[in-house]
Short mmCIF file of C-alpha atoms in Angstrom, two decimals:
data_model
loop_
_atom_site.label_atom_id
_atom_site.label_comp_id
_atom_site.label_asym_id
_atom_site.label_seq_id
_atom_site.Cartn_x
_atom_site.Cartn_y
_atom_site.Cartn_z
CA UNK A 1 -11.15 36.71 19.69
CA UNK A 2 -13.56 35.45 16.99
CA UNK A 3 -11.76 32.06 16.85
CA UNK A 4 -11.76 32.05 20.57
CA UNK A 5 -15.47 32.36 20.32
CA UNK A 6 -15.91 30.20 17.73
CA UNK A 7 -14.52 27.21 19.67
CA UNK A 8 -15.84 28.00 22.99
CA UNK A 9 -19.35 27.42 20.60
CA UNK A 10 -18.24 24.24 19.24
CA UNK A 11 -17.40 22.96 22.72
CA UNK A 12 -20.25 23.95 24.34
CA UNK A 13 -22.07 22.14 21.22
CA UNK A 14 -19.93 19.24 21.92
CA UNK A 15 -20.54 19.04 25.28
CA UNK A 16 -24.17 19.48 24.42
CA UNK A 17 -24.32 16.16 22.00
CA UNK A 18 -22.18 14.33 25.25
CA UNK A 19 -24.77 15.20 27.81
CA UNK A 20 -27.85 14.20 25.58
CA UNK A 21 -26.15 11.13 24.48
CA UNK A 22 -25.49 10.45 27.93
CA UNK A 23 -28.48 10.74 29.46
CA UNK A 24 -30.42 8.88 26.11
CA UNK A 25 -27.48 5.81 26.79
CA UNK A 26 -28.95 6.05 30.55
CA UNK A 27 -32.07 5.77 29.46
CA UNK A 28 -31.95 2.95 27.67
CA UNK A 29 -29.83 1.03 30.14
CA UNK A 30 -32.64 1.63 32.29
CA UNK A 31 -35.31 0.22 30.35
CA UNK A 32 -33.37 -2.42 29.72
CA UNK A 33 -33.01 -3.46 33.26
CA UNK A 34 -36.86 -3.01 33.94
CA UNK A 35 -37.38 -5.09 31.01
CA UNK A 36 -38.82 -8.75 32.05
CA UNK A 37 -35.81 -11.28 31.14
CA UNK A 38 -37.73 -14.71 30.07
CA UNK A 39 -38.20 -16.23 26.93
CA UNK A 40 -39.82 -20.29 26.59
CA UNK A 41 -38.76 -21.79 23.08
CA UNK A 42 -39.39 -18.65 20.28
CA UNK A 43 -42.11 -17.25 22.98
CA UNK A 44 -41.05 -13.78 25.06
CA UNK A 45 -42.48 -14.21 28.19
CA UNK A 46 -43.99 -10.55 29.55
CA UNK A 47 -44.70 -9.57 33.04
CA UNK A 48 -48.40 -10.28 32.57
CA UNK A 49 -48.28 -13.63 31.12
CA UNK A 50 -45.88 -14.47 34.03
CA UNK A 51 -47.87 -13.34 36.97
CA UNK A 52 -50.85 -14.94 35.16
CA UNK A 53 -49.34 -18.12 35.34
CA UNK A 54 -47.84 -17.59 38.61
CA UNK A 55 -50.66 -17.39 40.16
CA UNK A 56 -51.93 -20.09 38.63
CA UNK A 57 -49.40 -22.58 40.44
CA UNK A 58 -48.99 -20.46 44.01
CA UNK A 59 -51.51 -22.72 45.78
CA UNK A 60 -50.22 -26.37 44.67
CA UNK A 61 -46.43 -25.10 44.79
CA UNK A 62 -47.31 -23.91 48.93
CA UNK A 63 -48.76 -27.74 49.01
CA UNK A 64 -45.21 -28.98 47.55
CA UNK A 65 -42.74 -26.79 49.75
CA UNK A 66 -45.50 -28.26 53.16
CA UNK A 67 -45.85 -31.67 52.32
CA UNK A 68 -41.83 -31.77 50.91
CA UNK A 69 -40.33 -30.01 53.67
CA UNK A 70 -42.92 -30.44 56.57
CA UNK A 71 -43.00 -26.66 56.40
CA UNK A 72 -45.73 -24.54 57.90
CA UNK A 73 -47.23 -21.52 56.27
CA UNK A 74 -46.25 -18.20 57.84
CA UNK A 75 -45.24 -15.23 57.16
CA UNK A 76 -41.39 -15.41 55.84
CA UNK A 77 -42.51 -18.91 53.92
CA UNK A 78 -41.39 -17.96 50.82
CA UNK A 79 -38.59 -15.87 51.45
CA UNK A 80 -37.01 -19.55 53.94
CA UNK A 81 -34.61 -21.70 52.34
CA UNK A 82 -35.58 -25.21 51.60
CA UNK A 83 -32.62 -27.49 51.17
CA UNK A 84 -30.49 -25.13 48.18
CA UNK A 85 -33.46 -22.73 47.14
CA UNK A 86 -36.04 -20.23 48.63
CA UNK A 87 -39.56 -20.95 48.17
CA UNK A 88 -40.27 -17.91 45.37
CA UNK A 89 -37.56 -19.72 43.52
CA UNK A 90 -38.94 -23.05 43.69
CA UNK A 91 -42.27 -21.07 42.75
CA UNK A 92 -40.20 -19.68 39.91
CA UNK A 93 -39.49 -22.78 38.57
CA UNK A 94 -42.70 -24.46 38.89
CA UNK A 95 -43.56 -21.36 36.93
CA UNK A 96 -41.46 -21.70 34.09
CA UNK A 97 -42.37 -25.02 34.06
CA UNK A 98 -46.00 -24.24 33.44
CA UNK A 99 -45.19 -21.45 30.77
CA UNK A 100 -43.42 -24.14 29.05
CA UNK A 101 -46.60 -26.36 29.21
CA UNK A 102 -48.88 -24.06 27.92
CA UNK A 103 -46.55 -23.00 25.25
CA UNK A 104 -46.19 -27.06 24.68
CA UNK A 105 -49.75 -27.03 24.16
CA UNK A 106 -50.47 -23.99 21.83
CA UNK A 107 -47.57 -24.52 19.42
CA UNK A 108 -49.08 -28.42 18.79
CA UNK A 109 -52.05 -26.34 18.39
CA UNK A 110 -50.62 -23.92 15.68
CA UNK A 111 -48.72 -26.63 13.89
CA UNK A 112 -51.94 -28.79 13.21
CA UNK A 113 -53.80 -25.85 12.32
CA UNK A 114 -56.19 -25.56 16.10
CA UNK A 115 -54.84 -21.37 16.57
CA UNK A 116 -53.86 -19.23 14.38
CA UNK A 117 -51.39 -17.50 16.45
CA UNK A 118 -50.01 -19.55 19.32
CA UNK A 119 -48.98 -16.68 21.61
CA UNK A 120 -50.41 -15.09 24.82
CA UNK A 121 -51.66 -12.01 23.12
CA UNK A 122 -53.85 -13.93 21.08
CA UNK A 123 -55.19 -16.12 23.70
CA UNK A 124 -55.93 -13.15 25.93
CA UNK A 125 -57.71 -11.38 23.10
CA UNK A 126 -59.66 -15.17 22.60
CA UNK A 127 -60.49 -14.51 26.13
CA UNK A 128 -61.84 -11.27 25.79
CA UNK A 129 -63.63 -12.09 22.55
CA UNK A 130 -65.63 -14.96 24.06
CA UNK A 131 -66.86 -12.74 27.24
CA UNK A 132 -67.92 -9.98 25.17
CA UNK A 133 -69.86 -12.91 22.80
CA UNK A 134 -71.55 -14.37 26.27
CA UNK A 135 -72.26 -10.47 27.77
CA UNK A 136 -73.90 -9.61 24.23
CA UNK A 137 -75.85 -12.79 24.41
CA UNK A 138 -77.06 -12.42 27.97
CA UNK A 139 -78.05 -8.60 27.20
CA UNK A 140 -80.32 -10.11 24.68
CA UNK A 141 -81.47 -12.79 26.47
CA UNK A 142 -80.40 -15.74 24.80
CA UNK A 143 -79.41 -19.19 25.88
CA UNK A 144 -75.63 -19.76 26.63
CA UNK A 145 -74.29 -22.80 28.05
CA UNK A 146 -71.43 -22.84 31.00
CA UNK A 147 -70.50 -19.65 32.72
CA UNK A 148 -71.37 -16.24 31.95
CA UNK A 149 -68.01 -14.93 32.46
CA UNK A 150 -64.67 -16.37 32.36
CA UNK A 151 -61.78 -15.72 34.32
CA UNK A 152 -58.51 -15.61 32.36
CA UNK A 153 -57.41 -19.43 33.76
CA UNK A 154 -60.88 -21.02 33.59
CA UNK A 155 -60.55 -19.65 30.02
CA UNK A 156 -56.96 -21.27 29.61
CA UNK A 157 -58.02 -24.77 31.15
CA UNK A 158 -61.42 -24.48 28.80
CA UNK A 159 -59.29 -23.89 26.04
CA UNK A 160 -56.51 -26.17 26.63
CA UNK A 161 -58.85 -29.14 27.43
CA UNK A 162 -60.82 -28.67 23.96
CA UNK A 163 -57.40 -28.55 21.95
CA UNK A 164 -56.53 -31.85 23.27
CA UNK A 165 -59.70 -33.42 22.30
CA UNK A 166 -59.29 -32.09 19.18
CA UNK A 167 -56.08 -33.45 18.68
CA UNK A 168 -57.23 -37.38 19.77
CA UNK A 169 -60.11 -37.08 18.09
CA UNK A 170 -58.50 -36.75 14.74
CA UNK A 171 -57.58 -39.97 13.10
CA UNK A 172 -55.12 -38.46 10.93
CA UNK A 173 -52.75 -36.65 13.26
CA UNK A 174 -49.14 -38.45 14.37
CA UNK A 175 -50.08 -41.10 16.96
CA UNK A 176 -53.81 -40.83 16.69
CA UNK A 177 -54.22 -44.32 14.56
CA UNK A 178 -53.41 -47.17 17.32
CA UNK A 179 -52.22 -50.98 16.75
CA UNK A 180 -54.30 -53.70 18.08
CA UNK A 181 -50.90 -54.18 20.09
CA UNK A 182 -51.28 -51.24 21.88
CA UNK A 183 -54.71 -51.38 22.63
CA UNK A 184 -54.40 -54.67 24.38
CA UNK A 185 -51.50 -53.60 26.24
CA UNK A 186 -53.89 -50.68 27.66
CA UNK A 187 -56.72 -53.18 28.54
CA UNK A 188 -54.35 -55.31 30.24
CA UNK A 189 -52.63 -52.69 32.34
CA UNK A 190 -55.90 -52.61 34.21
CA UNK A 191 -59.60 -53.22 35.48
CA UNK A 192 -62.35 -51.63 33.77
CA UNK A 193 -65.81 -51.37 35.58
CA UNK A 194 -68.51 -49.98 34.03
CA UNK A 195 -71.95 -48.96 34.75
CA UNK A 196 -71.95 -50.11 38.57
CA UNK A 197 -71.18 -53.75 37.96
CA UNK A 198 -68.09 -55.46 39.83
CA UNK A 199 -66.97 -57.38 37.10
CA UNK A 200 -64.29 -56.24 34.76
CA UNK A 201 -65.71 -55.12 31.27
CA UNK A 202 -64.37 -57.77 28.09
CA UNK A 203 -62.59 -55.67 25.93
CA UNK A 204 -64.75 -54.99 23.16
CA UNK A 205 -67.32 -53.42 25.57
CA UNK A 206 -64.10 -51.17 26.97
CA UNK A 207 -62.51 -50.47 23.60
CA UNK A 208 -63.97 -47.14 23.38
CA UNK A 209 -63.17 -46.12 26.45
CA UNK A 210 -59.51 -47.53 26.20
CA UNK A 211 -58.70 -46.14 22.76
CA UNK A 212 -59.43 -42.93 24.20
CA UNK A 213 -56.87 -43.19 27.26
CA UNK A 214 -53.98 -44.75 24.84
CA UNK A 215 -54.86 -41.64 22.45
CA UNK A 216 -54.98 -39.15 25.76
CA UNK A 217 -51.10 -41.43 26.48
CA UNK A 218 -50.01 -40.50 23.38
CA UNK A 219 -50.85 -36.88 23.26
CA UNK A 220 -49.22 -35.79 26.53
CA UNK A 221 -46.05 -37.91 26.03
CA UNK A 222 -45.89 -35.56 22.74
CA UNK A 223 -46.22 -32.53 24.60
CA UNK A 224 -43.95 -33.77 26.66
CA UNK A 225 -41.10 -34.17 24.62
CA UNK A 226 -42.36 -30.63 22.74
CA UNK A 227 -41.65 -29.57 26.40
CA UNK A 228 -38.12 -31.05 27.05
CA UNK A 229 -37.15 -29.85 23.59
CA UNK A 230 -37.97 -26.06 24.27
CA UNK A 231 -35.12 -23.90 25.75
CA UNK A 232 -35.56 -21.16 28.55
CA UNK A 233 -33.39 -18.08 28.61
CA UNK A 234 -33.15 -15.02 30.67
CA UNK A 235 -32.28 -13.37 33.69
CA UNK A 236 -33.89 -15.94 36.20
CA UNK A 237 -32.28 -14.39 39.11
CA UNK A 238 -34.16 -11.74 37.88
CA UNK A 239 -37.31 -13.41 37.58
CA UNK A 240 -36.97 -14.96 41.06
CA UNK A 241 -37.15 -11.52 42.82
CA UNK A 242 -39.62 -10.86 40.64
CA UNK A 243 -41.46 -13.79 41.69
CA UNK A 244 -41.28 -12.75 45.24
CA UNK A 245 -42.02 -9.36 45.16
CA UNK A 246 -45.48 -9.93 43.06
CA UNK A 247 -46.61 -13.36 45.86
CA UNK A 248 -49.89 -12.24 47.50
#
């Protein structure tokens, strides 16, 4: 009878460990599937930094999907199918696309030094940082220049635009030191007015501003080819519902 007991004990331990096991292994499959399923090059992509970006392209992707498909904005426009793909996927893409930009951008930045840490976190605490600086300096009533406040993208575009002049404007860095070659071949690709007049500028008089364009050339075509280079994974069915369960 003790034995008997003894082993009804150990199975209802058994059991026990099954059940909690069980319901942990549940768990975690769970989480897993509510987990957001993107990565851009070494970058995890979280639900935030998505939408953020998302929302970012919504306006010029409903100008695509119109002007592409003579489509008219109503209320299932996302959810019709446009050739192969619904719009919130073609909004998916564009997306992606954009993450891989800005990603494009900030690891250039990192590798010359521009950022210390080339992921979102960092730029949204940058983003923080610089509106508490501006509220702190307003409370005191000090000069600031530009906005008060930034939103998150006017923050982005701010910071974006001042990495790539900081990238042309150094000498030193791949592709920054043009040939005369080059140079010409800028001048001569078109007219350059200045000032009002009608006549087109010699080239010494438009050197400055034609350095700067071949330099401004340069730089994208790198982040370009930073772009092509990085690799997307995930779930991107995923990320398309996603997509269209989070459009405004």
């Amino acid at each position: 009878m003790k034995n008997r007991k003894t082993q009804f004990q150990k199975l209802g331990i058994a059991v026990f460990v099954i059940a909690v096991t069980g319901i942990a292994t549940c768990a975690v499959q769970y989480n897993n599937h509510k987990q957001f399923d993107l990565t851009v090059g070494e970058h995890s992509i979280g639900k935030e930094e998505y939408l953020n970006c998302m929302k970012s392209v919504e306006y010029d992707t409903k100008m695509q999907i119109q002007q592409d498909y003579n489509a008219i904005y109503e209320e299932d426009f996302w959810e019709k199918e446009y050739d192969d793909k619904h719009g919130y996927e073609i909004l998916a893409e564009n997306t992606v696309e954009q993450l891989k930009y800005i990603h494009a951008v900030y690891d250039l930045a990192k590798e010359c030094g521009d950022v210390s840490d080339s992921s979102y976190e960092a730029l949204d605490q940058r983003w923080k940082d610089e509106n508490a600086e501006r509220s702190e300096k307003v409370a005191k009533g000090e000069v600031i220049y530009g906005l008060k406040e930034y939103t998150f993208q006017l923050y982005l575009d701010y910071e974006i635009s001042t990495l790539k002049e900081q990238y042309c404007n150094d000498l030193t860095r791949e592709g920054m030191e043009l040939t005369e070659a080059e140079i010409l071949e800028c001048y001569e690709s078109r007219d350059w007015i200045f000032g009002g007049s009608e006549e087109n500028a010699d080239l010494e008089t438009a050197r400055i501003a034609v350095e700067r364009e071949v330099r401004e050339q340069k730089y994208d075509e790198k982040i370009a080819q930073i772009e092509n280079d990085s690799q997307v994974n995930g779930d991107m069915e995923q990320v398309s519902r996603f997509t269209l369960k989070n459009i405004e």
